[in-house]
Amino acid sequence: MTISWAELIEHISACQACGLRAGCHRVVPGEGDPNARLMFIGEGPGADEDRLGRPFVGRAGELLTKMIHSIGMERTNTYICNVVKCRPPHNRTPLPEEMDACKGFLRAQVALVRPKIIVLLGSTAGKAVLGDQFRVTRDRGRWVEKKGVWFMPTYHPSALLRDETLKRPAWEDFKAVREKIRELSGE
C-alpha cells in the first residue's frame, strides 16, 4: 500500500508511539522537494526546529544550507528530515525505542522522495539507517549502496560547530556527493 504525503504528515502529527510527542511543541516531519535526488537525514529536532516546525533552521541548519550551496545546489532542491520527528528533551540523543517508533515514517519519506543519494548527518542517522555497528569517525566518507540508493555518512553540522577540525573531512564528503550527483546525472 502506498501512502500519500498528506497521509504521512497526518500520521506523523498524530503519533503517540513514544514519549517524545508529549514533550515537544511542534512535530518536525521534514521539508523540501518531494522529488529530490538528494536527501539529508539528521538526528532530531532541536529547540529552534521544535519552535518553528522545520528541520535544520538553527545554527547547524544555517551551516548545512551553506554546505549545500558549496556543492552548487539549493536547499529547496533537496529533501531534509530527521530520524525522529519530535525534539528529545534537552537535545539528548534519541533512544533506540524512539528511533524505532519513527522508523516507519523515515522509510515512508525515503519511498516517497525516491532520492538517488542520501547524506546521513552524524552518528545517530548513520546507526538508524546503516545499523548499530556504524561509527561516524570510522565510516564517514565511505559510500554505501543499498537498493539502488547511495548513502554518504558524514559529520552532523552541529559537530562541525563544536570542532572546526572536522570541517575539512566533511568538505571532502560533500565534494564526493557533488561528484556522485554528476556521475548519476551523466554530466
PDB file of C-alpha atoms in Angstrom:
ATOM      1  CA  MET A   1       0.000   0.000   0.000  1.00  0.00           C
ATOM      2  CA  THR A   2       1.315   3.418  -0.936  1.00  0.00           C
ATOM      3  CA  ILE A   3       0.802   6.335   1.399  1.00  0.00           C
ATOM      4  CA  SER A   4       0.463   9.938   0.222  1.00  0.00           C
ATOM      5  CA  TRP A   5       2.419  12.868   1.624  1.00  0.00           C
ATOM      6  CA  ALA A   6      -0.727  14.257   3.239  1.00  0.00           C
ATOM      7  CA  GLU A   7      -1.478  10.921   4.908  1.00  0.00           C
ATOM      8  CA  LEU A   8       2.112  10.572   6.096  1.00  0.00           C
ATOM      9  CA  ILE A   9       2.145  14.061   7.643  1.00  0.00           C
ATOM     10  CA  GLU A  10      -1.184  13.313   9.315  1.00  0.00           C
ATOM     11  CA  HIS A  11       0.196  10.059  10.787  1.00  0.00           C
ATOM     12  CA  ILE A  12       3.380  11.779  11.988  1.00  0.00           C
ATOM     13  CA  SER A  13       1.387  14.603  13.601  1.00  0.00           C
ATOM     14  CA  ALA A  14      -0.943  12.193  15.400  1.00  0.00           C
ATOM     15  CA  CYS A  15       1.764   9.760  16.533  1.00  0.00           C
ATOM     16  CA  GLN A  16       1.983   8.909  20.234  1.00  0.00           C
ATOM     17  CA  ALA A  17       4.196   5.811  19.839  1.00  0.00           C
ATOM     18  CA  CYS A  18       6.858   7.158  22.211  1.00  0.00           C
ATOM     19  CA  GLY A  19       7.110   9.791  24.906  1.00  0.00           C
ATOM     20  CA  LEU A  20       8.754  12.448  22.723  1.00  0.00           C
ATOM     21  CA  ARG A  21       5.476  13.838  21.356  1.00  0.00           C
ATOM     22  CA  ALA A  22       4.272  14.802  24.825  1.00  0.00           C
ATOM     23  CA  GLY A  23       7.341  16.959  25.421  1.00  0.00           C
ATOM     24  CA  CYS A  24       7.653  18.770  22.114  1.00  0.00           C
ATOM     25  CA  HIS A  25       5.924  21.918  20.862  1.00  0.00           C
ATOM     26  CA  ARG A  26       5.772  21.052  17.169  1.00  0.00           C
ATOM     27  CA  VAL A  27       6.330  17.909  15.175  1.00  0.00           C
ATOM     28  CA  VAL A  28       9.048  18.322  12.536  1.00  0.00           C
ATOM     29  CA  PRO A  29       8.286  15.925   9.663  1.00  0.00           C
ATOM     30  CA  GLY A  30      10.743  17.319   7.113  1.00  0.00           C
ATOM     31  CA  GLU A  31      10.735  19.686   4.170  1.00  0.00           C
ATOM     32  CA  GLY A  32      11.974  20.229   0.681  1.00  0.00           C
ATOM     33  CA  ASP A  33      11.494  18.930  -2.814  1.00  0.00           C
ATOM     34  CA  PRO A  34       9.312  15.804  -2.685  1.00  0.00           C
ATOM     35  CA  ASN A  35      11.106  14.553  -5.827  1.00  0.00           C
ATOM     36  CA  ALA A  36      14.648  15.471  -4.763  1.00  0.00           C
ATOM     37  CA  ARG A  37      17.512  13.322  -5.948  1.00  0.00           C
ATOM     38  CA  LEU A  38      19.471  14.374  -2.826  1.00  0.00           C
ATOM     39  CA  MET A  39      18.134  13.786   0.690  1.00  0.00           C
ATOM     40  CA  PHE A  40      19.634  14.655   4.066  1.00  0.00           C
ATOM     41  CA  ILE A  41      18.794  12.765   7.257  1.00  0.00           C
ATOM     42  CA  GLY A  42      19.783  14.180  10.637  1.00  0.00           C
ATOM     43  CA  GLU A  43      19.216  13.114  14.228  1.00  0.00           C
ATOM     44  CA  GLY A  44      16.219  15.018  15.579  1.00  0.00           C
ATOM     45  CA  PRO A  45      14.794  18.492  16.001  1.00  0.00           C
ATOM     46  CA  GLY A  46      16.499  20.981  18.291  1.00  0.00           C
ATOM     47  CA  ALA A  47      14.941  23.933  20.104  1.00  0.00           C
ATOM     48  CA  ASP A  48      14.649  26.170  17.009  1.00  0.00           C
ATOM     49  CA  GLU A  49      13.211  23.337  14.939  1.00  0.00           C
ATOM     50  CA  ASP A  50      10.729  22.469  17.696  1.00  0.00           C
ATOM     51  CA  ARG A  51       9.618  26.093  17.853  1.00  0.00           C
ATOM     52  CA  LEU A  52       9.228  26.522  14.070  1.00  0.00           C
ATOM     53  CA  GLY A  53       8.244  23.003  12.973  1.00  0.00           C
ATOM     54  CA  ARG A  54      11.014  22.926  10.335  1.00  0.00           C
ATOM     55  CA  PRO A  55      14.214  20.836  10.189  1.00  0.00           C
ATOM     56  CA  PHE A  56      17.691  22.353  10.386  1.00  0.00           C
ATOM     57  CA  VAL A  57      16.815  26.015  10.991  1.00  0.00           C
ATOM     58  CA  GLY A  58      19.186  26.823  13.863  1.00  0.00           C
ATOM     59  CA  ARG A  59      22.945  27.374  13.659  1.00  0.00           C
ATOM     60  CA  ALA A  60      23.534  23.824  12.406  1.00  0.00           C
ATOM     61  CA  GLY A  61      20.855  24.390   9.774  1.00  0.00           C
ATOM     62  CA  GLU A  62      22.494  27.596   8.602  1.00  0.00           C
ATOM     63  CA  LEU A  63      25.748  25.692   8.213  1.00  0.00           C
ATOM     64  CA  LEU A  64      24.004  22.850   6.364  1.00  0.00           C
ATOM     65  CA  THR A  65      22.476  25.367   3.949  1.00  0.00           C
ATOM     66  CA  LYS A  66      25.955  26.812   3.276  1.00  0.00           C
ATOM     67  CA  MET A  67      27.314  23.310   2.734  1.00  0.00           C
ATOM     68  CA  ILE A  68      24.538  22.556   0.241  1.00  0.00           C
ATOM     69  CA  HIS A  69      25.321  25.813  -1.592  1.00  0.00           C
ATOM     70  CA  SER A  70      29.017  24.914  -1.625  1.00  0.00           C
ATOM     71  CA  ILE A  71      28.271  21.944  -3.884  1.00  0.00           C
ATOM     72  CA  GLY A  72      26.214  24.062  -6.283  1.00  0.00           C
ATOM     73  CA  MET A  73      22.752  23.160  -5.016  1.00  0.00           C
ATOM     74  CA  GLU A  74      19.892  24.952  -3.334  1.00  0.00           C
ATOM     75  CA  ARG A  75      18.354  23.715  -0.102  1.00  0.00           C
ATOM     76  CA  THR A  76      14.925  23.858  -1.757  1.00  0.00           C
ATOM     77  CA  ASN A  77      16.078  21.279  -4.330  1.00  0.00           C
ATOM     78  CA  THR A  78      16.828  18.722  -1.609  1.00  0.00           C
ATOM     79  CA  TYR A  79      14.698  16.952   0.985  1.00  0.00           C
ATOM     80  CA  ILE A  80      15.715  17.311   4.644  1.00  0.00           C
ATOM     81  CA  CYS A  81      14.378  15.328   7.584  1.00  0.00           C
ATOM     82  CA  ASN A  82      15.438  13.673  10.821  1.00  0.00           C
ATOM     83  CA  VAL A  83      15.407  10.170  12.246  1.00  0.00           C
ATOM     84  CA  VAL A  84      12.937  11.274  14.948  1.00  0.00           C
ATOM     85  CA  LYS A  85      10.240  13.837  14.278  1.00  0.00           C
ATOM     86  CA  CYS A  86       9.904  15.262  17.811  1.00  0.00           C
ATOM     87  CA  ARG A  87      12.553  17.001  19.914  1.00  0.00           C
ATOM     88  CA  PRO A  88      14.177  14.851  22.578  1.00  0.00           C
ATOM     89  CA  PRO A  89      14.341  16.613  25.971  1.00  0.00           C
ATOM     90  CA  HIS A  90      17.393  18.871  26.367  1.00  0.00           C
ATOM     91  CA  ASN A  91      18.532  17.882  22.837  1.00  0.00           C
ATOM     92  CA  ARG A  92      19.673  14.484  24.070  1.00  0.00           C
ATOM     93  CA  THR A  93      20.341  11.684  21.588  1.00  0.00           C
ATOM     94  CA  PRO A  94      17.133   9.814  20.721  1.00  0.00           C
ATOM     95  CA  LEU A  95      16.758   6.488  22.491  1.00  0.00           C
ATOM     96  CA  PRO A  96      16.614   3.292  20.391  1.00  0.00           C
ATOM     97  CA  GLU A  97      12.895   2.855  21.101  1.00  0.00           C
ATOM     98  CA  GLU A  98      12.225   6.447  19.991  1.00  0.00           C
ATOM     99  CA  MET A  99      14.117   5.863  16.738  1.00  0.00           C
ATOM    100  CA  ASP A 100      12.225   2.598  16.225  1.00  0.00           C
ATOM    101  CA  ALA A 101       8.912   4.415  16.730  1.00  0.00           C
ATOM    102  CA  CYS A 102       9.780   6.803  13.859  1.00  0.00           C
ATOM    103  CA  LYS A 103      11.493   4.269  11.582  1.00  0.00           C
ATOM    104  CA  GLY A 104       8.349   3.624   9.536  1.00  0.00           C
ATOM    105  CA  PHE A 105       7.949   7.352   8.931  1.00  0.00           C
ATOM    106  CA  LEU A 106      11.534   7.657   7.748  1.00  0.00           C
ATOM    107  CA  ARG A 107      11.132   4.672   5.420  1.00  0.00           C
ATOM    108  CA  ALA A 108       7.933   6.189   4.012  1.00  0.00           C
ATOM    109  CA  GLN A 109       9.712   9.503   3.391  1.00  0.00           C
ATOM    110  CA  VAL A 110      12.517   7.759   1.508  1.00  0.00           C
ATOM    111  CA  ALA A 111       9.960   5.764  -0.502  1.00  0.00           C
ATOM    112  CA  LEU A 112       8.022   8.915  -1.415  1.00  0.00           C
ATOM    113  CA  VAL A 113      11.063  11.041  -2.314  1.00  0.00           C
ATOM    114  CA  ARG A 114      12.961   8.214  -4.042  1.00  0.00           C
ATOM    115  CA  PRO A 115      16.331  10.004  -3.834  1.00  0.00           C
ATOM    116  CA  LYS A 116      19.415   8.766  -5.634  1.00  0.00           C
ATOM    117  CA  ILE A 117      21.702   9.942  -2.797  1.00  0.00           C
ATOM    118  CA  ILE A 118      21.107  10.203   0.948  1.00  0.00           C
ATOM    119  CA  VAL A 119      23.576  12.051   3.167  1.00  0.00           C
ATOM    120  CA  LEU A 120      23.486  10.730   6.728  1.00  0.00           C
ATOM    121  CA  LEU A 121      24.342  13.576   9.077  1.00  0.00           C
ATOM    122  CA  GLY A 122      26.031  12.215  12.172  1.00  0.00           C
ATOM    123  CA  SER A 123      26.215   9.060  14.222  1.00  0.00           C
ATOM    124  CA  THR A 124      22.514   8.765  15.060  1.00  0.00           C
ATOM    125  CA  ALA A 125      21.410   8.947  11.426  1.00  0.00           C
ATOM    126  CA  GLY A 126      24.158   6.525  10.443  1.00  0.00           C
ATOM    127  CA  LYS A 127      23.131   3.991  13.076  1.00  0.00           C
ATOM    128  CA  ALA A 128      19.425   4.354  12.283  1.00  0.00           C
ATOM    129  CA  VAL A 129      19.968   3.658   8.580  1.00  0.00           C
ATOM    130  CA  LEU A 130      23.141   1.566   8.348  1.00  0.00           C
ATOM    131  CA  GLY A 131      22.913  -0.345  11.648  1.00  0.00           C
ATOM    132  CA  ASP A 132      24.195  -0.255  15.212  1.00  0.00           C
ATOM    133  CA  GLN A 133      27.734  -1.151  14.129  1.00  0.00           C
ATOM    134  CA  PHE A 134      28.072   2.223  12.360  1.00  0.00           C
ATOM    135  CA  ARG A 135      30.715   4.614  13.775  1.00  0.00           C
ATOM    136  CA  VAL A 136      30.875   8.080  12.244  1.00  0.00           C
ATOM    137  CA  THR A 137      34.588   8.569  12.915  1.00  0.00           C
ATOM    138  CA  ARG A 138      35.390   5.262  11.228  1.00  0.00           C
ATOM    139  CA  ASP A 139      32.738   5.109   8.495  1.00  0.00           C
ATOM    140  CA  ARG A 140      32.191   8.682   7.333  1.00  0.00           C
ATOM    141  CA  GLY A 141      33.188   9.451   3.797  1.00  0.00           C
ATOM    142  CA  ARG A 142      32.584   5.896   2.547  1.00  0.00           C
ATOM    143  CA  TRP A 143      29.811   5.279   0.055  1.00  0.00           C
ATOM    144  CA  VAL A 144      27.287   2.573   0.872  1.00  0.00           C
ATOM    145  CA  GLU A 145      24.834   1.406  -1.791  1.00  0.00           C
ATOM    146  CA  LYS A 146      21.552  -0.194  -0.745  1.00  0.00           C
ATOM    147  CA  LYS A 147      18.690  -0.999  -3.111  1.00  0.00           C
ATOM    148  CA  GLY A 148      19.909   1.453  -5.728  1.00  0.00           C
ATOM    149  CA  VAL A 149      20.367   4.363  -3.296  1.00  0.00           C
ATOM    150  CA  TRP A 150      23.808   5.744  -2.464  1.00  0.00           C
ATOM    151  CA  PHE A 151      24.426   6.692   1.176  1.00  0.00           C
ATOM    152  CA  MET A 152      27.190   9.072   2.270  1.00  0.00           C
ATOM    153  CA  PRO A 153      27.673   9.251   6.034  1.00  0.00           C
ATOM    154  CA  THR A 154      29.367  12.379   7.322  1.00  0.00           C
ATOM    155  CA  TYR A 155      29.571  14.558  10.404  1.00  0.00           C
ATOM    156  CA  HIS A 156      26.497  16.392  11.650  1.00  0.00           C
ATOM    157  CA  PRO A 157      26.766  20.169  11.134  1.00  0.00           C
ATOM    158  CA  SER A 158      26.497  20.699  14.905  1.00  0.00           C
ATOM    159  CA  ALA A 159      29.681  18.627  15.325  1.00  0.00           C
ATOM    160  CA  LEU A 160      31.425  20.983  12.888  1.00  0.00           C
ATOM    161  CA  LEU A 161      30.324  23.948  15.001  1.00  0.00           C
ATOM    162  CA  ARG A 162      31.847  22.306  18.102  1.00  0.00           C
ATOM    163  CA  ASP A 163      35.057  21.096  16.432  1.00  0.00           C
ATOM    164  CA  GLU A 164      36.428  23.081  13.491  1.00  0.00           C
ATOM    165  CA  THR A 165      38.931  20.321  12.642  1.00  0.00           C
ATOM    166  CA  LEU A 166      36.014  18.242  11.325  1.00  0.00           C
ATOM    167  CA  LYS A 167      35.169  20.787   8.619  1.00  0.00           C
ATOM    168  CA  ARG A 168      37.855  19.600   6.192  1.00  0.00           C
ATOM    169  CA  PRO A 169      36.751  15.934   6.220  1.00  0.00           C
ATOM    170  CA  ALA A 170      33.091  16.997   5.928  1.00  0.00           C
ATOM    171  CA  TRP A 171      34.002  19.169   2.940  1.00  0.00           C
ATOM    172  CA  GLU A 172      35.689  16.157   1.324  1.00  0.00           C
ATOM    173  CA  ASP A 173      32.499  14.158   1.891  1.00  0.00           C
ATOM    174  CA  PHE A 174      30.370  16.887   0.309  1.00  0.00           C
ATOM    175  CA  LYS A 175      32.715  17.071  -2.689  1.00  0.00           C
ATOM    176  CA  ALA A 176      32.221  13.317  -3.121  1.00  0.00           C
ATOM    177  CA  VAL A 177      28.447  13.902  -3.017  1.00  0.00           C
ATOM    178  CA  ARG A 178      28.786  16.568  -5.715  1.00  0.00           C
ATOM    179  CA  GLU A 179      30.769  14.161  -7.888  1.00  0.00           C
ATOM    180  CA  LYS A 180      28.251  11.342  -7.335  1.00  0.00           C
ATOM    181  CA  ILE A 181      25.401  13.675  -8.356  1.00  0.00           C
ATOM    182  CA  ARG A 182      27.288  14.492 -11.554  1.00  0.00           C
ATOM    183  CA  GLU A 183      28.051  10.827 -12.176  1.00  0.00           C
ATOM    184  CA  LEU A 184      24.443   9.756 -11.709  1.00  0.00           C
ATOM    185  CA  SER A 185      23.207  12.649 -13.861  1.00  0.00           C
ATOM    186  CA  GLY A 186      25.578  11.702 -16.658  1.00  0.00           C
ATOM    187  CA  GLU A 187      27.417  15.030 -16.531  1.00  0.00           C
TER     188      GLU A 187
END
